[in-house]
PDB file of C-alpha atoms in Angstrom:
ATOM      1  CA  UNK A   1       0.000   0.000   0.000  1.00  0.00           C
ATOM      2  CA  UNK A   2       0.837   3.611  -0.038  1.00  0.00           C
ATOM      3  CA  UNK A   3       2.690   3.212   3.934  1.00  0.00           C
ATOM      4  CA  UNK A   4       5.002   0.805   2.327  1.00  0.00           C
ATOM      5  CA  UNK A   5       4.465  -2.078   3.815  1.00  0.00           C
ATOM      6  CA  UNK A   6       2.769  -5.423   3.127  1.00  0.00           C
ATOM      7  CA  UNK A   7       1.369  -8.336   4.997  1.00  0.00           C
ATOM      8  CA  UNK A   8       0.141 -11.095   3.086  1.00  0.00           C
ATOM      9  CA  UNK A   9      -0.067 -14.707   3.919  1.00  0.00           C
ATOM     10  CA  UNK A  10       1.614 -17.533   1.967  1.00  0.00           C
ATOM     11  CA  UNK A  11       1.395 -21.455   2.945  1.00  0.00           C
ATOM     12  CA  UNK A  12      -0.676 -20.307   5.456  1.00  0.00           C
ATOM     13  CA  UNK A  13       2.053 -18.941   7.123  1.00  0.00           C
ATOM     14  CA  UNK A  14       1.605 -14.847   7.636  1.00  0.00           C
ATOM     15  CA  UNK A  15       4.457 -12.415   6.402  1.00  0.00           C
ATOM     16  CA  UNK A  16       5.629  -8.662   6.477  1.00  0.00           C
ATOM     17  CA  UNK A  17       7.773  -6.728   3.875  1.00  0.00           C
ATOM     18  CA  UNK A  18       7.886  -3.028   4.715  1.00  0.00           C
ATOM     19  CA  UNK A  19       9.643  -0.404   2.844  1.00  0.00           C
ATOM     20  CA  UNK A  20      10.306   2.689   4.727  1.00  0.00           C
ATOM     21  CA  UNK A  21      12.067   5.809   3.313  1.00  0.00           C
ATOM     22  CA  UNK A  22      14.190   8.113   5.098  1.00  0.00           C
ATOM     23  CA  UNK A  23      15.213  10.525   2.594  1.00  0.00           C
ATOM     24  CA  UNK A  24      14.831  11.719  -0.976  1.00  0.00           C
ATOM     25  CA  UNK A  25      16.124  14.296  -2.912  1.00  0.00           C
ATOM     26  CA  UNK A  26      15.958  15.133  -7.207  1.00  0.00           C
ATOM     27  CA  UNK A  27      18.532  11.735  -7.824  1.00  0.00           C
ATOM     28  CA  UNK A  28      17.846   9.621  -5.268  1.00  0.00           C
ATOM     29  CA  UNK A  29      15.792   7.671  -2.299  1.00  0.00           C
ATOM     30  CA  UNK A  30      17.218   6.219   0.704  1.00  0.00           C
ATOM     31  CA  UNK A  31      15.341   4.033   3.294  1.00  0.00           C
ATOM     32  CA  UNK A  32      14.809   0.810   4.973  1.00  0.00           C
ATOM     33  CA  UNK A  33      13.754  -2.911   4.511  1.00  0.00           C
ATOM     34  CA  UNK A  34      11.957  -5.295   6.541  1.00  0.00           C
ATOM     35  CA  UNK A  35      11.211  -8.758   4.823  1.00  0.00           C
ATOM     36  CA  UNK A  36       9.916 -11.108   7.950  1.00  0.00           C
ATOM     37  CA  UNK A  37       8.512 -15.009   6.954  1.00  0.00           C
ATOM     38  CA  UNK A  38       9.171 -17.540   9.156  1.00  0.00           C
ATOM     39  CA  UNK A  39       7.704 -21.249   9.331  1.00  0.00           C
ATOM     40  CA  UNK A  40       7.659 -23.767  11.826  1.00  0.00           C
ATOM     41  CA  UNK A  41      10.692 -25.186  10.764  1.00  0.00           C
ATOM     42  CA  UNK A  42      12.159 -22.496   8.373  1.00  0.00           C
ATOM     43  CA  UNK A  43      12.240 -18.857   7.546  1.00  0.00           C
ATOM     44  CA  UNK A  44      13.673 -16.118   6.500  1.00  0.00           C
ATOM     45  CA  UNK A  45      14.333 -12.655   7.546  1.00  0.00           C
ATOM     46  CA  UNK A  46      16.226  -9.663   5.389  1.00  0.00           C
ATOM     47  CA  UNK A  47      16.747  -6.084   6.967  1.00  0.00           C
ATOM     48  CA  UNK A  48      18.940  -3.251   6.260  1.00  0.00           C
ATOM     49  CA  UNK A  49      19.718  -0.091   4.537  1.00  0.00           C
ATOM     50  CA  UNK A  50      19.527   1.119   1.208  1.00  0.00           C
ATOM     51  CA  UNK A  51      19.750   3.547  -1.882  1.00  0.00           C
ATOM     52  CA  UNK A  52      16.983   3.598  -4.533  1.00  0.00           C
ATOM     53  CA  UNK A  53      18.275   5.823  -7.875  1.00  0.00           C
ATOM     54  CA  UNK A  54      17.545   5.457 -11.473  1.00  0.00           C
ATOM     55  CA  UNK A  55      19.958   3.311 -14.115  1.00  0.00           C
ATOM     56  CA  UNK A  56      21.000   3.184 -17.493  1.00  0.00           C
ATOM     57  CA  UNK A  57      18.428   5.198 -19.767  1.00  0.00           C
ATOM     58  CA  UNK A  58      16.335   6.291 -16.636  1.00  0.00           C
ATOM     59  CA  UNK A  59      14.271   3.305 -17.282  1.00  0.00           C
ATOM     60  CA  UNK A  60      16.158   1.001 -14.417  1.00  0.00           C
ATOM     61  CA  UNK A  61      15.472   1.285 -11.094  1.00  0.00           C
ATOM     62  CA  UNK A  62      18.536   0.382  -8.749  1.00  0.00           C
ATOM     63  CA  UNK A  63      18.337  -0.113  -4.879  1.00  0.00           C
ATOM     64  CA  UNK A  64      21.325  -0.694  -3.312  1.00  0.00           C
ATOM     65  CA  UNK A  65      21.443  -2.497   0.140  1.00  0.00           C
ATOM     66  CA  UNK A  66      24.709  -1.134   1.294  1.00  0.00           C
ATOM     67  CA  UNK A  67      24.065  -2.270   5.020  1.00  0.00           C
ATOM     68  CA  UNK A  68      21.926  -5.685   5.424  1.00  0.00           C
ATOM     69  CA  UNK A  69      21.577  -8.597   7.051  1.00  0.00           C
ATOM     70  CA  UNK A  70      19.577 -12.077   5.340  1.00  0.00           C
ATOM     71  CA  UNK A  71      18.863 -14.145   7.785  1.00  0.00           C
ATOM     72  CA  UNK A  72      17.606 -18.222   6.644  1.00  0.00           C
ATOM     73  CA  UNK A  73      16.711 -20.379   9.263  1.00  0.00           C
ATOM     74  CA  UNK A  74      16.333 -24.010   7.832  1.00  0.00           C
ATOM     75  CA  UNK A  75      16.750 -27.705  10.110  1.00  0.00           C
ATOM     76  CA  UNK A  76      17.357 -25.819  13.409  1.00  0.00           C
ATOM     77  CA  UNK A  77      20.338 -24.012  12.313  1.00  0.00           C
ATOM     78  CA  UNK A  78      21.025 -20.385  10.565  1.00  0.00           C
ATOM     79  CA  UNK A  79      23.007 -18.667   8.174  1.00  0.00           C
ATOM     80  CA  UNK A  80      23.804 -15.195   8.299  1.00  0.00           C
ATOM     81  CA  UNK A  81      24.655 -13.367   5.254  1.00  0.00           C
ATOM     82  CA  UNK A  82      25.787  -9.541   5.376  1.00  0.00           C
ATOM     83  CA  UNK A  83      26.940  -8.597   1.777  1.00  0.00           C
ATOM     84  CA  UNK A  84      26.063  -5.646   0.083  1.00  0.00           C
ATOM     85  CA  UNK A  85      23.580  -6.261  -2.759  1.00  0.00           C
ATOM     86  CA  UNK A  86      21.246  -4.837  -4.925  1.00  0.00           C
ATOM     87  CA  UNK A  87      17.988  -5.306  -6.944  1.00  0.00           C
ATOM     88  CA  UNK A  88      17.404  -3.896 -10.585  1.00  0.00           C
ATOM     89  CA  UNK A  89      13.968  -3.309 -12.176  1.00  0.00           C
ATOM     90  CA  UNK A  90      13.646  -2.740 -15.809  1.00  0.00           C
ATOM     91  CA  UNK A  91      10.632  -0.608 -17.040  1.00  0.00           C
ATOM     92  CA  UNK A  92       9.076  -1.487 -20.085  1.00  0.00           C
ATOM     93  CA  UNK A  93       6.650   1.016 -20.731  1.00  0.00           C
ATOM     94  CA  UNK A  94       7.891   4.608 -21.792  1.00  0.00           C
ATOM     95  CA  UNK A  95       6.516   6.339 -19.278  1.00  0.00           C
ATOM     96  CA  UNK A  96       8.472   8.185 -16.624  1.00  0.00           C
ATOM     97  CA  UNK A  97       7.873   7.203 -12.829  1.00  0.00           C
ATOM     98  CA  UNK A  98       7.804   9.864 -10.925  1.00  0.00           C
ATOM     99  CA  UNK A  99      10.123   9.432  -7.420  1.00  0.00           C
ATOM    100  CA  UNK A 100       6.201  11.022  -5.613  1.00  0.00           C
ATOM    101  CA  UNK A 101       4.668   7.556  -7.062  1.00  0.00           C
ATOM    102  CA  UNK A 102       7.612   5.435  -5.810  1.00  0.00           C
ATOM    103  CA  UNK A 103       7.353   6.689  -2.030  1.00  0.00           C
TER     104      UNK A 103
END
């Protein structure tokens, strides 16, 4: 929804993904993630930190996760993995998103 944030239900099993941002200027968005699912015997949990800007021919959409954590708990144990990442999203249509429709 328009807040950011999501909870939806899958397997039964209820989960959370929240997108918060912090800041935004002409180039750029910067915020926070929360991506929360966990099963009785498995889940997964990603939070952290990142920077949303425009790629390529303005029609890419780059966020960043300079700071995160993605945390899969499977068989009683967990890994932790803190690299940096990011996410690209290609638009297809020709029309400009405005950064007032994105947050």
């Amino acid at each position: 929804d328009w807040t950011g944030r999501s909870e939806y239900a899958i397997a039964g099993t209820d989960a959370v993904f929240h997108l918060a941002a912090v800041k935004r200027n002409a180039d750029s968005i910067t915020g926070t993630l929360e991506w929360d699912l966990q099963f009785e015997d498995s889940g997964r949990r990603r939070s952290g930190e990142f920077e949303m800007f425009r790629g390529g021919d303005g029609r890419q959409l780059v966020m960043h996760f300079h700071k995160q954590a993605l945390v899969v708990r499977r068989a009683g144990k967990e890994a932790v993995d803190e690299a940096p990442s990011a996410w690209t999203f290609i638009k297809y249509s020709k029309r400009l998103v405005l950064w007032e429709e994105v947050f």
